Amino acid sequence: MNFRTIIEPFRIKSVESVKFTRREDREAALREAGYNVFRLRAEDVLIDLLTDSGTGAMSAAQWGALMQGDESYAGSRSFYRFESVVRDLTGFRHIIPTHQGRAAERILFHTILRPGLVVPNNNHFEPTRANIEVEACEARDLVIPEGRVPALVHPFKGNVDLAALERTLEADGDRIPLVMVTITNNSGGGQPVSLENLRGVRALCDRYRKPLFLDACRFAENAYFVKLREAGQSGRTPKAIAQEMFSLADGCTMSAKKDGLANIGGFLAMNDDAWAEAARNLLILTEGFPTYGGLAGYDLEAIARGLEEVVEEPYLRYRIRSTEYLGDKLTAAGVPSIRPSGGHAIYLDARALLPHVPPLQYPGIALVNALYVEAGIRGVEIGTVMFGLRPDGTESPGAMDLVRLAIPRRVYTQSHIDYVAEGVIEVARTKDRLRGYRIASAPKMLRHFTAQFEPL
Ligand SMILES: *Cc1c(COP(=O)(O)O)cnc(C)c1O
């Protein structure tokens, strides 16, 4: 069919009511929460764009699969179904379930790192970086320079800077146990990595004899961007592209809360027998027996089905387009954001929008809180509160002050997104009224989750 309207590729079988609140209720709730939206009760939020992690809607087939869960402690049927789906997709020899993505990272890094080593990546996701630094190692970001400029449009802003990777491998090769690439690049704005770039990384890894691991949380969104944007790829299925991406790597870490279309789960997969054996031994210590890895049998069923659904083309067409639809509306209204739109989220540029709020008065928090009070929308600050605290307790501006609006998978309809656009545009129109914040209390680490603020 040649119609232009891209519709939600599903119909709704079960609904969950959202609660409408009055402006004064939201002001009171936010005050009560210490002006930190992480501390709100979710039911006081109308449209929740805090994260796309574990917040998606499962399909009727996934809910049905839950009843098929085999809860045997060892060797459950659900594990073998999960393993066969992951193997068909990735081709990796060893498939190790974990309770979420960071558990896979923790097990991988604790198994292979020792103090002083370096892990290159395009951009490390925050918990990934923390899991490397906790082993007294360095997480080095080598995204292309275009990936660091919010307004700059480039089809593959997640690409690795191959020349920088080569220099790193040349200079620090003996300290590099593996190379990682995050698809799509979450910290860089949900931006994709091209197949050509992955092939370039693979060639360098071959030359310097390093294994390549993918942080594959959004592999399906990345595959669809490749289909849309990379020369010669438009005729292939997203699944075939994803299979080629995995075939270029030696292993992956994965959060099934993203492109697993599940509410919990993850896995670690790899070809190396010795690394896999060490990983399974650690898994038993912290996650559980290798055929369940901290998950129920029914979770493994939901993930297996989710991994089949996530590469379906109608789903991905809708997914990528609905995020872009929001980005296009905001751009047309002059609201600054990372361009082009990412796969899973829109990243508003709060520093550019609120030049009268200096970074150390947290323009991201000012914008997040205004979106909540005006429209009941919850986003998240990715800026000076998240990144500005140094280990010695002093503070400096983050590289950027962004507000991420992450879109949960299959949860909101186009009218919800139209409402979000209207809310953001209204807040942007009255931006001169927004004031900054100061921190009233905060922990020494990961302060963005629990800090309390006071309006200035
Ligand atoms: C979410 C995420 C992780 C960690 O997964 P969790 O399931 O949240 O532990 C790792 N890397 C990237 C890029 C992510 O987006």
mmCIF file with all atom_site columns, C-alpha atoms in Angstrom, residues 220-300:
data_model
loop_
_atom_site.group_PDB
_atom_site.id
_atom_site.type_symbol
_atom_site.label_atom_id
_atom_site.label_alt_id
_atom_site.label_comp_id
_atom_site.label_asym_id
_atom_site.label_entity_id
_atom_site.label_seq_id
_atom_site.pdbx_PDB_ins_code
_atom_site.Cartn_x
_atom_site.Cartn_y
_atom_site.Cartn_z
_atom_site.occupancy
_atom_site.B_iso_or_equiv
_atom_site.pdbx_formal_charge
_atom_site.auth_seq_id
_atom_site.auth_comp_id
_atom_site.auth_asym_id
_atom_site.auth_atom_id
_atom_site.pdbx_PDB_model_num
ATOM 1  C CA . ALA A 1 220 ? 17.153 -3.892  15.857 1.00 0.00 ? 220 ALA A CA 1
ATOM 2  C CA . GLU A 1 221 ? 16.798 -0.101  15.750 1.00 0.00 ? 221 GLU A CA 1
ATOM 3  C CA . ASN A 1 222 ? 20.398 0.073   14.504 1.00 0.00 ? 222 ASN A CA 1
ATOM 4  C CA . ALA A 1 223 ? 19.660 -2.528  11.806 1.00 0.00 ? 223 ALA A CA 1
ATOM 5  C CA . TYR A 1 224 ? 16.667 -0.544  10.601 1.00 0.00 ? 224 TYR A CA 1
ATOM 6  C CA . PHE A 1 225 ? 18.700 2.690   10.378 1.00 0.00 ? 225 PHE A CA 1
ATOM 7  C CA . VAL A 1 226 ? 21.223 0.758   8.268  1.00 0.00 ? 226 VAL A CA 1
ATOM 8  C CA . LYS A 1 227 ? 18.428 -0.370  5.973  1.00 0.00 ? 227 LYS A CA 1
ATOM 9  C CA . LEU A 1 228 ? 17.140 3.205   5.636  1.00 0.00 ? 228 LEU A CA 1
ATOM 10 C CA . ARG A 1 229 ? 20.434 5.054   5.345  1.00 0.00 ? 229 ARG A CA 1
ATOM 11 C CA . GLU A 1 230 ? 23.270 2.841   4.124  1.00 0.00 ? 230 GLU A CA 1
ATOM 12 C CA . ALA A 1 231 ? 23.923 2.403   0.412  1.00 0.00 ? 231 ALA A CA 1
ATOM 13 C CA . GLY A 1 232 ? 22.978 -1.034  -0.876 1.00 0.00 ? 232 GLY A CA 1
ATOM 14 C CA . GLN A 1 233 ? 21.062 -2.110  2.250  1.00 0.00 ? 233 GLN A CA 1
ATOM 15 C CA . SER A 1 234 ? 17.480 -1.101  1.437  1.00 0.00 ? 234 SER A CA 1
ATOM 16 C CA . GLY A 1 235 ? 16.524 -4.476  -0.045 1.00 0.00 ? 235 GLY A CA 1
ATOM 17 C CA . ARG A 1 236 ? 17.543 -6.537  2.983  1.00 0.00 ? 236 ARG A CA 1
ATOM 18 C CA . THR A 1 237 ? 15.444 -7.515  5.984  1.00 0.00 ? 237 THR A CA 1
ATOM 19 C CA . PRO A 1 238 ? 16.314 -5.924  9.346  1.00 0.00 ? 238 PRO A CA 1
ATOM 20 C CA . LYS A 1 239 ? 16.979 -9.429  10.647 1.00 0.00 ? 239 LYS A CA 1
ATOM 21 C CA . ALA A 1 240 ? 19.527 -10.180 7.907  1.00 0.00 ? 240 ALA A CA 1
ATOM 22 C CA . ILE A 1 241 ? 21.280 -6.875  8.641  1.00 0.00 ? 241 ILE A CA 1
ATOM 23 C CA . ALA A 1 242 ? 21.266 -7.622  12.378 1.00 0.00 ? 242 ALA A CA 1
ATOM 24 C CA . GLN A 1 243 ? 22.705 -11.070 11.700 1.00 0.00 ? 243 GLN A CA 1
ATOM 25 C CA . GLU A 1 244 ? 25.509 -9.510  9.683  1.00 0.00 ? 244 GLU A CA 1
ATOM 26 C CA . MET A 1 245 ? 26.227 -7.003  12.484 1.00 0.00 ? 245 MET A CA 1
ATOM 27 C CA . PHE A 1 246 ? 26.524 -9.852  14.994 1.00 0.00 ? 246 PHE A CA 1
ATOM 28 C CA . SER A 1 247 ? 28.618 -11.928 12.575 1.00 0.00 ? 247 SER A CA 1
ATOM 29 C CA . LEU A 1 248 ? 31.248 -9.167  12.620 1.00 0.00 ? 248 LEU A CA 1
ATOM 30 C CA . ALA A 1 249 ? 31.607 -9.514  16.416 1.00 0.00 ? 249 ALA A CA 1
ATOM 31 C CA . ASP A 1 250 ? 32.938 -12.154 18.795 1.00 0.00 ? 250 ASP A CA 1
ATOM 32 C CA . GLY A 1 251 ? 30.316 -11.579 21.461 1.00 0.00 ? 251 GLY A CA 1
ATOM 33 C CA . CYS A 1 252 ? 27.778 -9.165  22.896 1.00 0.00 ? 252 CYS A CA 1
ATOM 34 C CA . THR A 1 253 ? 26.133 -7.859  26.020 1.00 0.00 ? 253 THR A CA 1
ATOM 35 C CA . MET A 1 254 ? 22.404 -7.257  25.779 1.00 0.00 ? 254 MET A CA 1
ATOM 36 C CA . SER A 1 255 ? 19.574 -5.753  27.815 1.00 0.00 ? 255 SER A CA 1
ATOM 37 C CA . ALA A 1 256 ? 16.311 -7.465  26.876 1.00 0.00 ? 256 ALA A CA 1
ATOM 38 C CA . LYS A 1 257 ? 14.549 -4.470  28.462 1.00 0.00 ? 257 LYS A CA 1
ATOM 39 C CA . LYS A 1 258 ? 15.268 -2.572  25.265 1.00 0.00 ? 258 LYS A CA 1
ATOM 40 C CA . ASP A 1 259 ? 15.126 -4.465  21.961 1.00 0.00 ? 259 ASP A CA 1
ATOM 41 C CA . GLY A 1 260 ? 14.168 -7.707  23.722 1.00 0.00 ? 260 GLY A CA 1
ATOM 42 C CA . LEU A 1 261 ? 10.686 -6.146  24.069 1.00 0.00 ? 261 LEU A CA 1
ATOM 43 C CA . ALA A 1 262 ? 10.539 -7.581  27.597 1.00 0.00 ? 262 ALA A CA 1
ATOM 44 C CA . ASN A 1 263 ? 10.144 -5.968  31.013 1.00 0.00 ? 263 ASN A CA 1
ATOM 45 C CA . ILE A 1 264 ? 13.244 -7.621  32.459 1.00 0.00 ? 264 ILE A CA 1
ATOM 46 C CA . GLY A 1 265 ? 16.185 -9.718  31.268 1.00 0.00 ? 265 GLY A CA 1
ATOM 47 C CA . GLY A 1 266 ? 19.410 -9.702  29.328 1.00 0.00 ? 266 GLY A CA 1
ATOM 48 C CA . PHE A 1 267 ? 22.223 -11.916 28.151 1.00 0.00 ? 267 PHE A CA 1
ATOM 49 C CA . LEU A 1 268 ? 25.916 -12.269 27.535 1.00 0.00 ? 268 LEU A CA 1
ATOM 50 C CA . ALA A 1 269 ? 26.925 -14.171 24.410 1.00 0.00 ? 269 ALA A CA 1
ATOM 51 C CA . MET A 1 270 ? 30.315 -15.050 22.959 1.00 0.00 ? 270 MET A CA 1
ATOM 52 C CA . ASN A 1 271 ? 32.360 -17.555 20.991 1.00 0.00 ? 271 ASN A CA 1
ATOM 53 C CA . ASP A 1 272 ? 35.391 -17.915 23.267 1.00 0.00 ? 272 ASP A CA 1
ATOM 54 C CA . ASP A 1 273 ? 35.186 -21.146 25.306 1.00 0.00 ? 273 ASP A CA 1
ATOM 55 C CA . ALA A 1 274 ? 37.535 -20.120 28.113 1.00 0.00 ? 274 ALA A CA 1
ATOM 56 C CA . TRP A 1 275 ? 35.903 -16.706 28.681 1.00 0.00 ? 275 TRP A CA 1
ATOM 57 C CA . ALA A 1 276 ? 32.457 -18.358 28.623 1.00 0.00 ? 276 ALA A CA 1
ATOM 58 C CA . GLU A 1 277 ? 33.464 -20.931 31.204 1.00 0.00 ? 277 GLU A CA 1
ATOM 59 C CA . ALA A 1 278 ? 34.796 -18.221 33.545 1.00 0.00 ? 278 ALA A CA 1
ATOM 60 C CA . ALA A 1 279 ? 31.647 -16.142 32.955 1.00 0.00 ? 279 ALA A CA 1
ATOM 61 C CA . ARG A 1 280 ? 29.366 -19.089 33.795 1.00 0.00 ? 280 ARG A CA 1
ATOM 62 C CA . ASN A 1 281 ? 31.271 -19.706 37.017 1.00 0.00 ? 281 ASN A CA 1
ATOM 63 C CA . LEU A 1 282 ? 30.776 -16.100 38.087 1.00 0.00 ? 282 LEU A CA 1
ATOM 64 C CA . LEU A 1 283 ? 27.147 -16.245 36.923 1.00 0.00 ? 283 LEU A CA 1
ATOM 65 C CA . ILE A 1 284 ? 26.444 -19.087 39.340 1.00 0.00 ? 284 ILE A CA 1
ATOM 66 C CA . LEU A 1 285 ? 27.816 -16.932 42.146 1.00 0.00 ? 285 LEU A CA 1
ATOM 67 C CA . THR A 1 286 ? 25.698 -13.846 41.468 1.00 0.00 ? 286 THR A CA 1
ATOM 68 C CA . GLU A 1 287 ? 22.830 -14.626 39.045 1.00 0.00 ? 287 GLU A CA 1
ATOM 69 C CA . GLY A 1 288 ? 22.053 -18.321 39.275 1.00 0.00 ? 288 GLY A CA 1
ATOM 70 C CA . PHE A 1 289 ? 22.394 -21.508 37.276 1.00 0.00 ? 289 PHE A CA 1
ATOM 71 C CA . PRO A 1 290 ? 23.438 -20.934 33.630 1.00 0.00 ? 290 PRO A CA 1
ATOM 72 C CA . THR A 1 291 ? 20.082 -22.035 32.207 1.00 0.00 ? 291 THR A CA 1
ATOM 73 C CA . TYR A 1 292 ? 18.140 -19.303 34.002 1.00 0.00 ? 292 TYR A CA 1
ATOM 74 C CA . GLY A 1 293 ? 20.652 -16.585 34.991 1.00 0.00 ? 293 GLY A CA 1
ATOM 75 C CA . GLY A 1 294 ? 18.481 -14.744 37.504 1.00 0.00 ? 294 GLY A CA 1
ATOM 76 C CA . LEU A 1 295 ? 15.327 -14.954 35.367 1.00 0.00 ? 295 LEU A CA 1
ATOM 77 C CA . ALA A 1 296 ? 12.138 -16.976 35.650 1.00 0.00 ? 296 ALA A CA 1
ATOM 78 C CA . GLY A 1 297 ? 11.479 -19.492 32.889 1.00 0.00 ? 297 GLY A CA 1
ATOM 79 C CA . TYR A 1 298 ? 8.562  -17.314 31.774 1.00 0.00 ? 298 TYR A CA 1
ATOM 80 C CA . ASP A 1 299 ? 10.890 -14.329 31.334 1.00 0.00 ? 299 ASP A CA 1
ATOM 81 C CA . LEU A 1 300 ? 13.013 -16.394 28.942 1.00 0.00 ? 300 LEU A CA 1
#
